Coordinates of C-alpha atoms in Angstrom, one line a residue:
Chain A
X1 CA 0.1 0.0 -0.1
X2 CA 1.1 3.5 -0.8
X3 CA 0.2 6.2 1.5
X4 CA 0.9 9.8 0.4
X5 CA 0.5 12.3 3.4
X6 CA 0.5 16.1 3.4
X7 CA 2.6 16.0 0.1
X8 CA 3.9 19.2 -1.0
X9 CA 6.4 20.3 -3.7
X10 CA 7.4 23.8 -4.2
X11 CA 9.7 24.8 -7.1
X12 CA 11.4 27.8 -5.9
X13 CA 12.3 30.6 -8.5
X14 CA 13.5 34.2 -8.6
X15 CA 10.0 35.4 -9.9
X16 CA 8.2 33.6 -7.2
X17 CA 7.6 29.9 -5.8
X18 CA 5.5 27.7 -8.1
X19 CA 3.6 25.2 -6.1
X20 CA 3.2 22.0 -7.9
X21 CA 1.6 19.9 -5.2
X22 CA -0.3 21.5 -2.3
X23 CA -1.0 19.1 0.8
X24 CA -1.8 16.0 -1.2
X25 CA -3.2 13.1 0.9
X26 CA -3.9 9.8 -1.0
X27 CA -4.0 6.0 -0.4
X28 CA -3.4 3.8 -3.1
X29 CA -4.7 0.2 -2.1
X30 CA -2.8 -3.0 -3.3
X31 CA -3.8 -4.5 -6.3
X32 CA -5.7 -1.5 -7.6
X33 CA -5.3 0.3 -11.0
X34 CA -5.2 3.8 -9.7
X35 CA -5.7 6.7 -12.1
X36 CA -4.5 10.2 -11.5
X37 CA -6.2 12.5 -13.9
X38 CA -5.9 16.1 -14.4
X39 CA -5.2 18.8 -17.0
X40 CA -1.7 19.5 -17.8
X41 CA 0.1 21.6 -15.4
X42 CA -2.2 20.2 -12.4
X43 CA 0.7 18.5 -11.0
X44 CA 0.1 14.9 -11.7
X45 CA 3.5 14.3 -13.1
X46 CA 5.1 15.7 -10.1
X47 CA 2.9 13.5 -7.8
X48 CA 4.0 10.3 -9.7
X49 CA 7.7 11.5 -9.5
X50 CA 7.4 11.9 -5.9
X51 CA 6.3 8.2 -5.4
X52 CA 9.7 7.0 -6.4
X53 CA 11.5 10.1 -5.1
X54 CA 12.5 11.1 -8.7
X55 CA 11.4 14.4 -7.2
X56 CA 12.1 15.4 -3.6
X57 CA 9.1 16.5 -2.0
X58 CA 9.3 19.8 -0.1
X59 CA 7.2 18.5 2.7
X60 CA 5.3 15.4 3.6
X61 CA 5.6 11.8 3.2
X62 CA 5.3 8.9 1.0
X63 CA 5.0 5.7 2.9
X64 CA 5.2 2.5 0.9
X65 CA 4.5 -0.8 2.7
X66 CA 4.9 1.2 6.0
X67 CA 8.4 2.7 5.0
X68 CA 8.6 6.3 4.5
X69 CA 10.7 6.6 1.4
X70 CA 11.3 10.3 1.7
X71 CA 13.5 9.7 4.8
X72 CA 15.4 6.6 3.7
X73 CA 19.3 6.7 2.8
X74 CA 20.3 6.8 -0.9
X75 CA 21.3 3.1 -1.1
X76 CA 18.0 2.0 0.6
X77 CA 16.2 4.3 -1.8
X78 CA 17.8 2.6 -4.8
X79 CA 16.9 -0.8 -3.5
X80 CA 13.2 0.2 -2.9
X81 CA 13.0 1.7 -6.4
X82 CA 13.5 -1.6 -7.8
X83 CA 10.3 -2.6 -6.2
X84 CA 8.7 0.3 -8.3
X85 CA 8.7 -0.1 -12.0
X86 CA 8.1 3.1 -14.1
X87 CA 7.1 3.8 -17.7
X88 CA 7.3 6.9 -19.4
X89 CA 5.5 8.9 -22.2
X90 CA 8.8 8.9 -24.4
X91 CA 9.5 5.2 -23.5
X92 CA 13.3 6.2 -22.5
X93 CA 14.8 3.1 -23.8
X94 CA 18.6 2.7 -24.1
X95 CA 19.2 3.4 -27.9
X96 CA 22.3 1.6 -27.9
X97 CA 21.1 -1.6 -26.4
X98 CA 18.9 -4.1 -28.1
X99 CA 15.4 -4.9 -27.1
X100 CA 16.6 -7.9 -25.1
X101 CA 19.6 -6.1 -23.5
X102 CA 17.1 -3.2 -22.5
X103 CA 14.7 -5.7 -20.6
X104 CA 17.9 -7.2 -18.9
X105 CA 19.1 -3.8 -17.8
X106 CA 17.4 -4.0 -14.3
X107 CA 18.5 -7.6 -14.1
X108 CA 22.1 -6.6 -14.4
X109 CA 21.9 -4.0 -11.9
X110 CA 20.0 -6.0 -9.4
X111 CA 21.4 -6.2 -5.8
X112 CA 24.3 -8.6 -5.5
X113 CA 23.6 -11.2 -3.0
X114 CA 26.5 -11.1 -0.3
X115 CA 27.0 -10.9 3.5
X116 CA 26.4 -7.3 3.4
X117 CA 23.4 -7.1 1.2
X118 CA 20.0 -6.3 3.0
X119 CA 17.9 -9.1 4.5
X120 CA 14.7 -7.4 3.5
X121 CA 15.4 -7.0 0.0
X122 CA 12.0 -6.5 -1.8
X123 CA 13.4 -7.7 -5.1
X124 CA 15.2 -10.7 -6.3
X125 CA 18.9 -10.8 -6.1
X126 CA 21.3 -10.8 -9.2
X127 CA 21.5 -14.2 -10.9
X128 CA 23.8 -15.5 -13.5
X129 CA 23.7 -14.4 -16.9
X130 CA 22.0 -17.6 -18.4
X131 CA 19.1 -17.1 -15.8
X132 CA 18.9 -13.4 -16.7
X133 CA 18.5 -14.2 -20.3
X134 CA 15.6 -16.8 -19.3
X135 CA 13.8 -14.1 -17.5
X136 CA 14.3 -11.8 -20.5
X137 CA 12.7 -14.3 -22.8
X138 CA 9.8 -14.8 -20.4
X139 CA 9.3 -11.0 -20.2
X140 CA 9.4 -10.6 -24.1
X141 CA 6.7 -13.5 -24.3
X142 CA 4.6 -11.4 -21.8
X143 CA 4.7 -8.4 -24.2
X144 CA 4.5 -10.5 -27.2
X145 CA 7.8 -9.0 -28.8
X146 CA 9.8 -12.4 -28.7
X147 CA 10.5 -11.7 -32.4
X148 CA 12.1 -8.3 -31.7
X149 CA 14.5 -9.6 -29.0
X150 CA 17.6 -8.5 -31.4
X151 CA 16.1 -5.4 -32.7
X152 CA 17.2 -1.8 -31.5
X153 CA 14.5 0.5 -30.1
X154 CA 15.1 2.8 -33.1
X155 CA 13.7 -0.1 -35.5
X156 CA 10.3 -0.3 -33.3
X157 CA 7.2 1.5 -33.3
X158 CA 5.8 3.6 -30.5
X159 CA 3.4 0.6 -29.1
X160 CA 6.4 -1.9 -29.5
X161 CA 8.7 0.5 -27.5
X162 CA 6.3 0.9 -24.9
X163 CA 5.9 -2.8 -24.6
X164 CA 9.6 -3.1 -24.2
X165 CA 9.5 -0.3 -21.4
X166 CA 6.7 -2.4 -19.7
X167 CA 8.9 -5.6 -19.8
X168 CA 11.8 -3.7 -18.6
X169 CA 9.8 -2.2 -15.8
X170 CA 8.5 -5.6 -14.8
X171 CA 11.9 -7.5 -14.9
X172 CA 12.5 -7.7 -11.0
X173 CA 9.0 -8.5 -10.3
X174 CA 7.9 -5.1 -8.9
X175 CA 5.1 -4.7 -6.6
X176 CA 4.2 -1.4 -8.2
X177 CA 4.2 0.2 -11.5
X178 CA 4.0 3.9 -12.2
X179 CA 2.9 5.0 -15.7
X180 CA 3.6 8.6 -16.5
X181 CA 1.3 9.6 -19.6
X182 CA 2.3 6.0 -20.8
X183 CA -0.1 6.2 -23.7
X184 CA -0.1 9.9 -24.5
X185 CA 2.3 9.6 -27.4
X186 CA 0.4 6.6 -29.0
X187 CA -2.5 6.4 -31.5
X188 CA -6.0 5.2 -30.2
X189 CA -5.7 1.5 -31.5
X190 CA -2.0 1.2 -29.9
X191 CA -3.4 2.9 -26.8
X192 CA -5.9 0.2 -26.4
X193 CA -3.5 -2.7 -26.7
X194 CA -1.2 -1.2 -24.3
X195 CA -4.0 -0.5 -21.6
X196 CA -5.2 -4.1 -22.1
X197 CA -1.6 -5.1 -21.5
X198 CA -1.6 -3.1 -18.2
X199 CA -4.8 -4.6 -17.0
X200 CA -3.5 -7.9 -17.9
X201 CA -0.6 -7.5 -15.9
X202 CA -2.7 -6.1 -12.9
X203 CA -4.9 -9.1 -13.0
X204 CA -2.3 -11.8 -13.7
X205 CA 0.7 -10.6 -11.9
X206 CA -1.2 -8.6 -9.1
X207 CA 1.0 -5.6 -9.9
X208 CA -0.4 -2.4 -8.4
X209 CA -0.6 0.0 -11.4
X210 CA -0.6 3.9 -10.9
X211 CA -1.5 5.7 -14.0
X212 CA -0.9 9.4 -14.6
X213 CA -3.2 10.8 -17.5
X214 CA -5.0 13.5 -19.0
X215 CA -7.2 11.3 -20.9
X216 CA -10.5 10.2 -19.5
X217 CA -10.6 7.1 -21.6
X218 CA -7.6 5.7 -20.1
X219 CA -9.2 5.9 -16.5
X220 CA -12.4 4.7 -17.9
X221 CA -11.1 1.7 -19.5
X222 CA -9.0 0.3 -16.8
X223 CA -8.7 2.2 -13.6
X224 CA -10.4 0.8 -10.4
X225 CA -9.7 3.9 -8.4
X226 CA -9.3 7.6 -9.4
X227 CA -8.0 10.8 -8.1
X228 CA -8.9 14.1 -9.8
X229 CA -6.1 16.4 -9.5
X230 CA -6.5 20.2 -10.0
X231 CA -4.5 23.3 -9.2
X232 CA -1.9 21.0 -7.3
X233 CA -4.8 19.7 -5.1
X234 CA -6.7 16.5 -5.2
X235 CA -10.1 17.7 -6.1
X236 CA -11.8 14.4 -5.7
X237 CA -10.8 10.7 -5.2
X238 CA -12.7 7.3 -4.8
X239 CA -13.8 4.3 -6.9
X240 CA -14.0 4.9 -10.6
X241 CA -17.7 3.8 -10.6
X242 CA -18.7 6.4 -7.9
X243 CA -16.6 9.2 -9.3
X244 CA -17.7 8.7 -12.7
X245 CA -21.4 8.3 -12.0
X246 CA -21.6 11.1 -9.4
X247 CA -18.8 13.6 -10.1
X248 CA -18.8 16.0 -7.1
X249 CA -16.1 18.6 -7.9
X250 CA -16.3 21.1 -10.8
X251 CA -13.1 19.9 -12.4
X252 CA -14.3 16.2 -12.2
X253 CA -17.7 17.2 -13.9
X254 CA -15.6 19.1 -16.6
X255 CA -13.2 16.3 -17.2
X256 CA -15.7 13.2 -17.1
X257 CA -19.0 14.7 -18.5
X258 CA -18.1 18.1 -20.5
X259 CA -20.9 17.8 -22.8
X260 CA -23.3 17.3 -20.1
X261 CA -22.4 20.5 -18.3
X262 CA -22.9 22.4 -21.7
X263 CA -26.4 20.5 -22.1
X264 CA -27.5 21.7 -18.5
X265 CA -26.2 25.3 -19.3
X266 CA -28.2 25.4 -22.4
X267 CA -31.5 27.3 -22.6
X268 CA -35.2 26.0 -22.3
X269 CA -37.3 24.2 -19.9
X270 CA -36.6 22.5 -16.6
X271 CA -33.8 20.0 -16.8
X272 CA -33.5 16.8 -15.0
X273 CA -30.3 14.8 -14.8
X274 CA -30.8 11.1 -14.9
X275 CA -28.0 9.0 -13.3
X276 CA -27.7 5.2 -14.4
X277 CA -25.5 3.2 -12.3
X278 CA -25.6 -0.3 -13.1
X279 CA -28.6 -2.2 -14.2
X280 CA -31.3 0.4 -14.4
X281 CA -29.8 1.4 -17.7
X282 CA -32.0 -1.0 -19.3
X283 CA -35.2 0.7 -18.0
X284 CA -37.0 2.3 -21.1
X285 CA -37.1 5.5 -19.3
X286 CA -38.2 8.0 -22.2
X287 CA -40.7 5.7 -23.5
X288 CA -42.2 5.1 -20.4
X289 CA -42.4 8.8 -19.4
X290 CA -44.3 9.4 -22.8
X291 CA -46.6 6.4 -22.4
X292 CA -47.3 6.0 -18.6
X293 CA -47.4 9.9 -17.9
X294 CA -47.8 11.6 -21.1
X295 CA -44.6 13.6 -20.4
X296 CA -43.0 15.0 -23.4
X297 CA -39.3 14.8 -22.6
X298 CA -36.6 16.5 -24.6
X299 CA -33.3 14.5 -24.6
X300 CA -30.3 17.1 -24.5
X301 CA -27.6 14.7 -23.6
X302 CA -27.1 10.9 -23.3
X303 CA -24.0 8.9 -22.6
X304 CA -23.0 5.5 -21.0
X305 CA -19.8 4.5 -20.2
X306 CA -18.7 0.8 -19.7
X307 CA -16.8 0.6 -16.4
X308 CA -15.9 -2.6 -14.9
X309 CA -18.6 -4.3 -17.0
X310 CA -21.4 -2.2 -15.9
X311 CA -23.0 0.6 -17.6
X312 CA -22.8 3.9 -16.1
X313 CA -24.6 7.0 -17.6
X314 CA -25.9 10.4 -17.5
X315 CA -28.8 11.8 -19.5
X316 CA -30.1 15.1 -19.3
X317 CA -33.8 15.7 -20.3
X318 CA -35.7 19.0 -20.5
X319 CA -39.2 18.9 -19.3
X320 CA -41.9 21.4 -19.7
X321 CA -43.2 22.8 -16.3
X322 CA -46.6 23.2 -17.5
X323 CA -49.6 21.1 -16.5
X324 CA -47.7 19.4 -13.7
X325 CA -45.5 17.6 -16.2
X326 CA -42.2 18.0 -14.2
X327 CA -43.9 16.5 -11.0
X328 CA -45.4 13.6 -13.1
X329 CA -42.0 13.0 -14.5
X330 CA -40.2 13.2 -11.1
X331 CA -42.7 10.8 -9.6
X332 CA -42.5 8.2 -12.3
X333 CA -38.6 8.3 -12.0
X334 CA -39.0 7.8 -8.1
X335 CA -41.2 4.9 -8.8
X336 CA -38.8 3.2 -10.9
X337 CA -35.8 3.8 -8.8
X338 CA -33.8 6.1 -11.3
X339 CA -31.8 8.3 -9.8
X340 CA -32.1 11.8 -10.9
X341 CA -31.1 15.5 -9.9
X342 CA -32.9 18.7 -10.7
X343 CA -30.6 21.0 -12.6
X344 CA -31.1 24.6 -12.8
Chain B
X1 CA 64.6 18.8 -55.6
X2 CA 66.4 20.3 -52.6
X3 CA 69.5 18.7 -51.2
X4 CA 67.8 17.8 -48.1
X5 CA 65.0 16.1 -49.9
X6 CA 67.5 13.8 -51.2
X7 CA 69.2 13.4 -48.0
X8 CA 66.0 12.4 -46.3
X9 CA 64.8 9.8 -48.8
X10 CA 61.7 7.8 -48.3
X11 CA 63.1 6.7 -44.9
X12 CA 63.4 10.1 -43.6
X13 CA 59.9 11.3 -44.3
X14 CA 58.6 7.7 -43.3
X15 CA 60.2 8.1 -39.9
X16 CA 58.9 11.7 -39.4
X17 CA 55.2 10.5 -40.4
X18 CA 55.8 7.6 -38.0
X19 CA 57.2 10.0 -35.0
X20 CA 54.0 12.2 -35.6
X21 CA 51.3 9.4 -35.6
X22 CA 53.2 7.5 -32.6
X23 CA 53.3 10.9 -30.6
X24 CA 49.7 11.8 -31.4
X25 CA 48.4 8.3 -30.6
X26 CA 50.4 8.0 -27.4
X27 CA 49.4 11.4 -26.3
X28 CA 45.6 11.0 -27.2
X29 CA 45.5 7.9 -25.2
X30 CA 47.2 9.2 -22.2
X31 CA 45.3 12.5 -22.4
X32 CA 42.1 10.3 -22.5
X33 CA 43.0 8.6 -19.4
X34 CA 42.9 11.9 -17.7
X35 CA 40.2 13.8 -19.8
X36 CA 37.6 11.0 -20.0
X37 CA 37.1 10.7 -16.2
X38 CA 37.2 14.5 -15.7
X39 CA 34.7 15.0 -18.5
X40 CA 32.2 12.6 -16.6
X41 CA 32.9 14.1 -13.5
X42 CA 32.2 17.5 -14.9
X43 CA 29.0 16.1 -16.3
X44 CA 27.9 14.0 -13.4
X45 CA 28.5 16.8 -10.6
X46 CA 26.9 19.5 -12.5
X47 CA 23.8 21.0 -10.6
X48 CA 21.6 19.0 -12.9
X49 CA 23.7 16.0 -13.1
X50 CA 23.3 12.7 -11.5
X51 CA 25.4 13.5 -8.6
X52 CA 25.4 17.3 -8.0
X53 CA 28.6 18.4 -6.1
X54 CA 28.8 22.2 -6.9
X55 CA 32.2 22.9 -5.4
X56 CA 34.0 20.1 -7.1
X57 CA 32.3 20.9 -10.4
X58 CA 33.4 24.7 -9.9
X59 CA 37.1 23.8 -9.2
X60 CA 37.5 21.3 -12.0
X61 CA 35.7 23.6 -14.2
X62 CA 37.8 26.5 -13.6
X63 CA 41.3 24.5 -13.9
X64 CA 40.0 23.2 -17.3
X65 CA 39.1 26.5 -18.4
X66 CA 42.5 28.0 -17.4
X67 CA 44.4 25.4 -19.3
X68 CA 42.4 25.6 -22.1
X69 CA 42.6 29.2 -22.4
X70 CA 46.4 29.3 -22.6
X71 CA 47.5 29.1 -26.3
X72 CA 49.6 25.9 -27.0
X73 CA 52.6 27.7 -28.0
X74 CA 52.8 29.4 -25.0
X75 CA 51.9 26.7 -22.7
X76 CA 54.5 24.7 -24.2
X77 CA 57.3 27.2 -23.4
X78 CA 55.8 27.4 -19.9
X79 CA 55.9 23.9 -19.4
X80 CA 59.7 23.4 -20.2
X81 CA 60.6 23.8 -16.6
X82 CA 57.7 21.6 -15.6
X83 CA 58.7 19.1 -17.9
X84 CA 62.4 18.9 -16.7
X85 CA 61.3 18.7 -13.2
X86 CA 58.7 16.1 -13.6
X87 CA 60.1 13.7 -16.3
X88 CA 63.7 14.8 -16.2
X89 CA 64.1 16.3 -19.6
X90 CA 62.3 19.1 -21.7
X91 CA 63.3 17.6 -25.1
X92 CA 62.7 14.5 -26.9
X93 CA 59.5 12.6 -27.4
X94 CA 58.7 11.8 -23.9
X95 CA 58.8 15.4 -23.0
X96 CA 56.6 16.2 -26.1
X97 CA 54.2 13.8 -25.1
X98 CA 53.9 15.3 -21.5
X99 CA 53.3 18.5 -23.0
X100 CA 50.7 17.3 -25.4
X101 CA 48.9 15.5 -22.5
X102 CA 48.9 18.5 -20.3
X103 CA 47.2 20.6 -23.3
X104 CA 45.0 17.9 -24.6
X105 CA 43.5 16.6 -21.4
X106 CA 41.2 19.6 -20.5
X107 CA 40.4 19.8 -24.1
X108 CA 39.3 16.2 -24.2
X109 CA 37.3 16.7 -20.8
X110 CA 35.2 19.4 -22.4
X111 CA 34.6 17.0 -25.4
X112 CA 33.6 14.2 -23.2
X113 CA 31.5 16.6 -21.1
X114 CA 29.4 17.7 -24.0
X115 CA 29.1 14.1 -25.5
X116 CA 27.7 12.7 -22.2
X117 CA 25.4 15.8 -22.0
X118 CA 23.8 14.7 -25.1
X119 CA 22.5 11.6 -23.4
X120 CA 18.7 11.7 -23.3
X121 CA 17.6 12.9 -19.8
X122 CA 14.8 10.8 -20.0
X123 CA 16.8 7.8 -20.2
X124 CA 19.0 8.6 -17.1
X125 CA 15.6 9.4 -15.4
X126 CA 14.6 5.8 -16.4
X127 CA 17.8 4.5 -15.1
X128 CA 17.4 6.4 -11.8
X129 CA 13.8 5.0 -11.5
X130 CA 15.3 1.4 -11.8
X131 CA 17.3 2.1 -8.8
X132 CA 20.6 2.5 -10.6
X133 CA 23.4 4.1 -8.5
X134 CA 25.8 6.7 -9.9
X135 CA 28.5 4.3 -10.9
X136 CA 25.9 2.0 -12.8
X137 CA 24.7 5.1 -14.6
X138 CA 28.1 6.2 -15.6
X139 CA 29.1 2.7 -16.8
X140 CA 25.7 1.4 -18.3
X141 CA 24.1 4.6 -19.6
X142 CA 26.5 7.4 -19.8
X143 CA 29.4 5.7 -21.7
X144 CA 27.4 3.3 -23.9
X145 CA 24.7 5.7 -24.9
X146 CA 27.4 8.5 -25.7
X147 CA 29.5 6.0 -27.6
X148 CA 29.0 7.4 -31.0
X149 CA 29.3 10.9 -29.9
X150 CA 32.5 10.0 -27.8
X151 CA 34.2 8.5 -30.9
X152 CA 33.6 11.7 -33.0
X153 CA 34.9 13.8 -30.2
X154 CA 38.0 11.5 -30.0
X155 CA 38.4 11.9 -34.0
X156 CA 38.3 15.8 -33.3
X157 CA 40.5 15.6 -30.4
X158 CA 43.2 13.4 -32.3
X159 CA 43.3 16.1 -35.3
X160 CA 43.7 18.8 -32.8
X161 CA 46.7 16.8 -31.2
X162 CA 48.3 16.4 -34.7
X163 CA 48.2 20.1 -34.9
X164 CA 49.7 20.6 -31.4
X165 CA 52.3 17.8 -32.0
X166 CA 53.7 19.8 -35.1
X167 CA 54.2 22.8 -32.8
X168 CA 55.6 20.8 -30.1
X169 CA 58.0 19.3 -32.8
X170 CA 59.5 22.6 -33.1
X171 CA 61.1 22.8 -29.7
X172 CA 61.7 19.3 -28.7
X173 CA 60.7 16.2 -30.4
X174 CA 60.5 14.8 -33.9
X175 CA 57.8 14.3 -36.3
X176 CA 56.6 16.2 -39.4
X177 CA 56.4 19.6 -37.7
X178 CA 59.9 19.4 -36.5
X179 CA 61.2 18.4 -39.8
X180 CA 59.5 21.2 -41.7
X181 CA 60.3 23.9 -39.2
X182 CA 63.7 23.1 -37.7
X183 CA 65.4 21.4 -40.8
X184 CA 63.7 22.3 -44.1
X185 CA 62.9 26.1 -43.3
X186 CA 66.4 27.0 -42.6
X187 CA 67.7 25.5 -45.7
X188 CA 64.5 26.7 -47.7
X189 CA 63.8 23.5 -48.7
X190 CA 60.3 24.1 -50.1
X191 CA 59.6 20.7 -51.4
X192 CA 60.3 19.3 -48.0
X193 CA 58.0 21.7 -46.4
X194 CA 55.2 20.8 -48.9
X195 CA 55.6 17.1 -48.6
X196 CA 55.2 17.6 -44.8
X197 CA 52.1 19.3 -45.5
X198 CA 50.9 16.7 -47.7
X199 CA 51.7 13.8 -45.3
X200 CA 50.0 15.8 -42.5
X201 CA 46.9 16.1 -44.6
X202 CA 46.8 12.4 -45.5
X203 CA 47.3 11.4 -41.8
X204 CA 44.4 13.8 -40.7
X205 CA 42.3 12.2 -43.3
X206 CA 42.9 8.6 -42.6
X207 CA 42.1 9.4 -38.8
X208 CA 39.0 11.4 -39.7
X209 CA 37.5 8.9 -42.2
X210 CA 38.3 5.9 -40.0
X211 CA 37.0 7.4 -36.8
X212 CA 33.8 8.5 -38.4
X213 CA 33.2 5.1 -39.9
X214 CA 33.8 3.5 -36.5
X215 CA 31.4 5.9 -34.9
X216 CA 28.6 5.2 -37.6
X217 CA 29.2 1.6 -37.6
X218 CA 28.8 1.6 -33.8
X219 CA 25.7 3.7 -33.6
X220 CA 22.6 1.6 -33.1
X221 CA 20.3 4.5 -33.8
X222 CA 18.6 4.7 -37.1
X223 CA 18.0 7.9 -38.9
X224 CA 15.3 8.7 -41.6
X225 CA 13.9 5.2 -41.5
X226 CA 17.1 3.6 -43.0
X227 CA 18.3 0.8 -41.1
X228 CA 22.2 0.6 -41.0
X229 CA 24.2 -2.5 -41.6
X230 CA 25.5 -2.4 -38.0
X231 CA 22.1 -2.6 -36.8
X232 CA 21.1 -5.6 -38.6
X233 CA 22.0 -8.3 -36.2
X234 CA 18.7 -9.8 -35.6
X235 CA 18.1 -13.4 -37.1
X236 CA 15.1 -11.8 -39.2
X237 CA 15.6 -9.0 -41.4
X238 CA 14.7 -6.0 -39.3
X239 CA 14.0 -3.8 -42.6
X240 CA 10.3 -4.0 -42.5
X241 CA 7.2 -2.0 -42.1
X242 CA 6.3 -1.4 -38.4
X243 CA 2.9 -1.9 -37.7
X244 CA 1.3 -1.0 -34.4
X245 CA 0.9 -4.2 -32.3
X246 CA -2.8 -4.5 -32.2
X247 CA -4.1 -6.8 -29.7
X248 CA -7.8 -7.7 -30.7
X249 CA -8.8 -9.6 -27.7
X250 CA -9.2 -6.5 -25.5
X251 CA -11.1 -4.0 -28.0
X252 CA -14.4 -4.2 -26.0
X253 CA -12.6 -2.4 -23.1
X254 CA -13.0 1.1 -24.5
X255 CA -15.2 2.5 -27.3
X256 CA -18.4 1.6 -25.9
X257 CA -19.4 5.0 -24.7
X258 CA -21.7 5.9 -27.8
X259 CA -24.3 3.7 -27.0
X260 CA -27.7 5.3 -26.8
X261 CA -30.0 4.6 -24.0

């Protein structure tokens, strides 16, 4: 489990300090695919870099499995980092090493087993070269790139490079995997396959994945938990299903349901926002309203998202206030257990 | 044809050319033993480096700058007593190598520093994220990743040292510079001077071409979509289209948000 407590990061400069993170509290449970979403400049990249101390926080602590890594010595930090894989937007592969040699890199620098080596190493010790090569083979099979073992990074496509980076990040069987905008440089199809791979890794290997992104689709398609970050602060956090069905903060609404906001802000009639979370999505609401209550509802917006195999959605309808139509509509919705909110 | 030209014969010129090459290569090698670690140190201890040590960086930087700002011909004269004190003589090939090393090492340190600085910051960050320590980053990231650029730097340094060696030849050692300045010029043997010039050009060209070829052959990066021969080591021909890996089995995960209610 990763616990982030009162994390603050300030970049001092002559023209005034820049606050990148402001008193962040966050708990990332084991086994989760935890999304951190926000607009660019919100501080999400700084946040993920503080988790493995690529950035030193100004204040606060990052506690990983009970150990505050902001307070450990460099040597211990290097060891703990091996338990936290990381992939990047620009892949960051070693250009002069082959695919196989790139994947072998963490194995080559794994801690040696000796009398002086730490007893509580979270990662496996260095093994002989033949066994390292075996592990590399295994990893390349996992990311479906066995045929590219002897290619160089410059001969690969973006998606292939990210697969190599994933294999490399997983070489020492880390418990955590940080993904910093890992799919932002990829096209939609490749993004899908990389996300599927990350989900697979989470499910099969039990790796806790932390995904930093500005793309809603990424969170929507693989994350179990999400934190929305805005202006260096956590605006909202929770299960993806909760945050997506009933976003509370303005920034979350803007990110998750931007068109809905626009629909609500448009002119004309009283508006109801219907919230579908799970099975009610099958209820024929609109025809029900028309046939049973004679309510003429105008659909301004409708969208469902598939999260964790369940349908979640919002629909905004405009209903005339004349002839008690609004009241009729509300009582119909209450009868059928459809959650709704009156919008101005 | 001048008398000197006849006296020297093939052997005379060959010996001078050999001395130039020999002294250049030895000086370059020794200068690299000093300059390479210094260059890495300059890069690593920089405030944005992997191991920032500002005071050390400042001291080494200042020393390197001082040595680099003295013109070689002056440095050489100034080094005569130093050479006498350290290696016991201020003439001959050994003294000349000493002077060349003193002049070239700071130059090489800056060349190495700039090569290593070119290594992608992201790659270094990735290595740090994998828990690599300073030595591991130097040995496994800095040097291998900067290799092509380091070789190009070595070629430039070697050519510079050939130029220095000609100057050093005038006061102490042998080589083509010494031949042209101390023997040919007093007797006005223009043909000897010009042959020295031509031989120097040939030596520079050979080093330049061989070095660049080596740098290219060892570079695993591919430019403009072309795959270099050196990169072709995989069992399968790597010259192929690079389709994005499409995993169809998980297509249902995204893309279902357009359903109507």
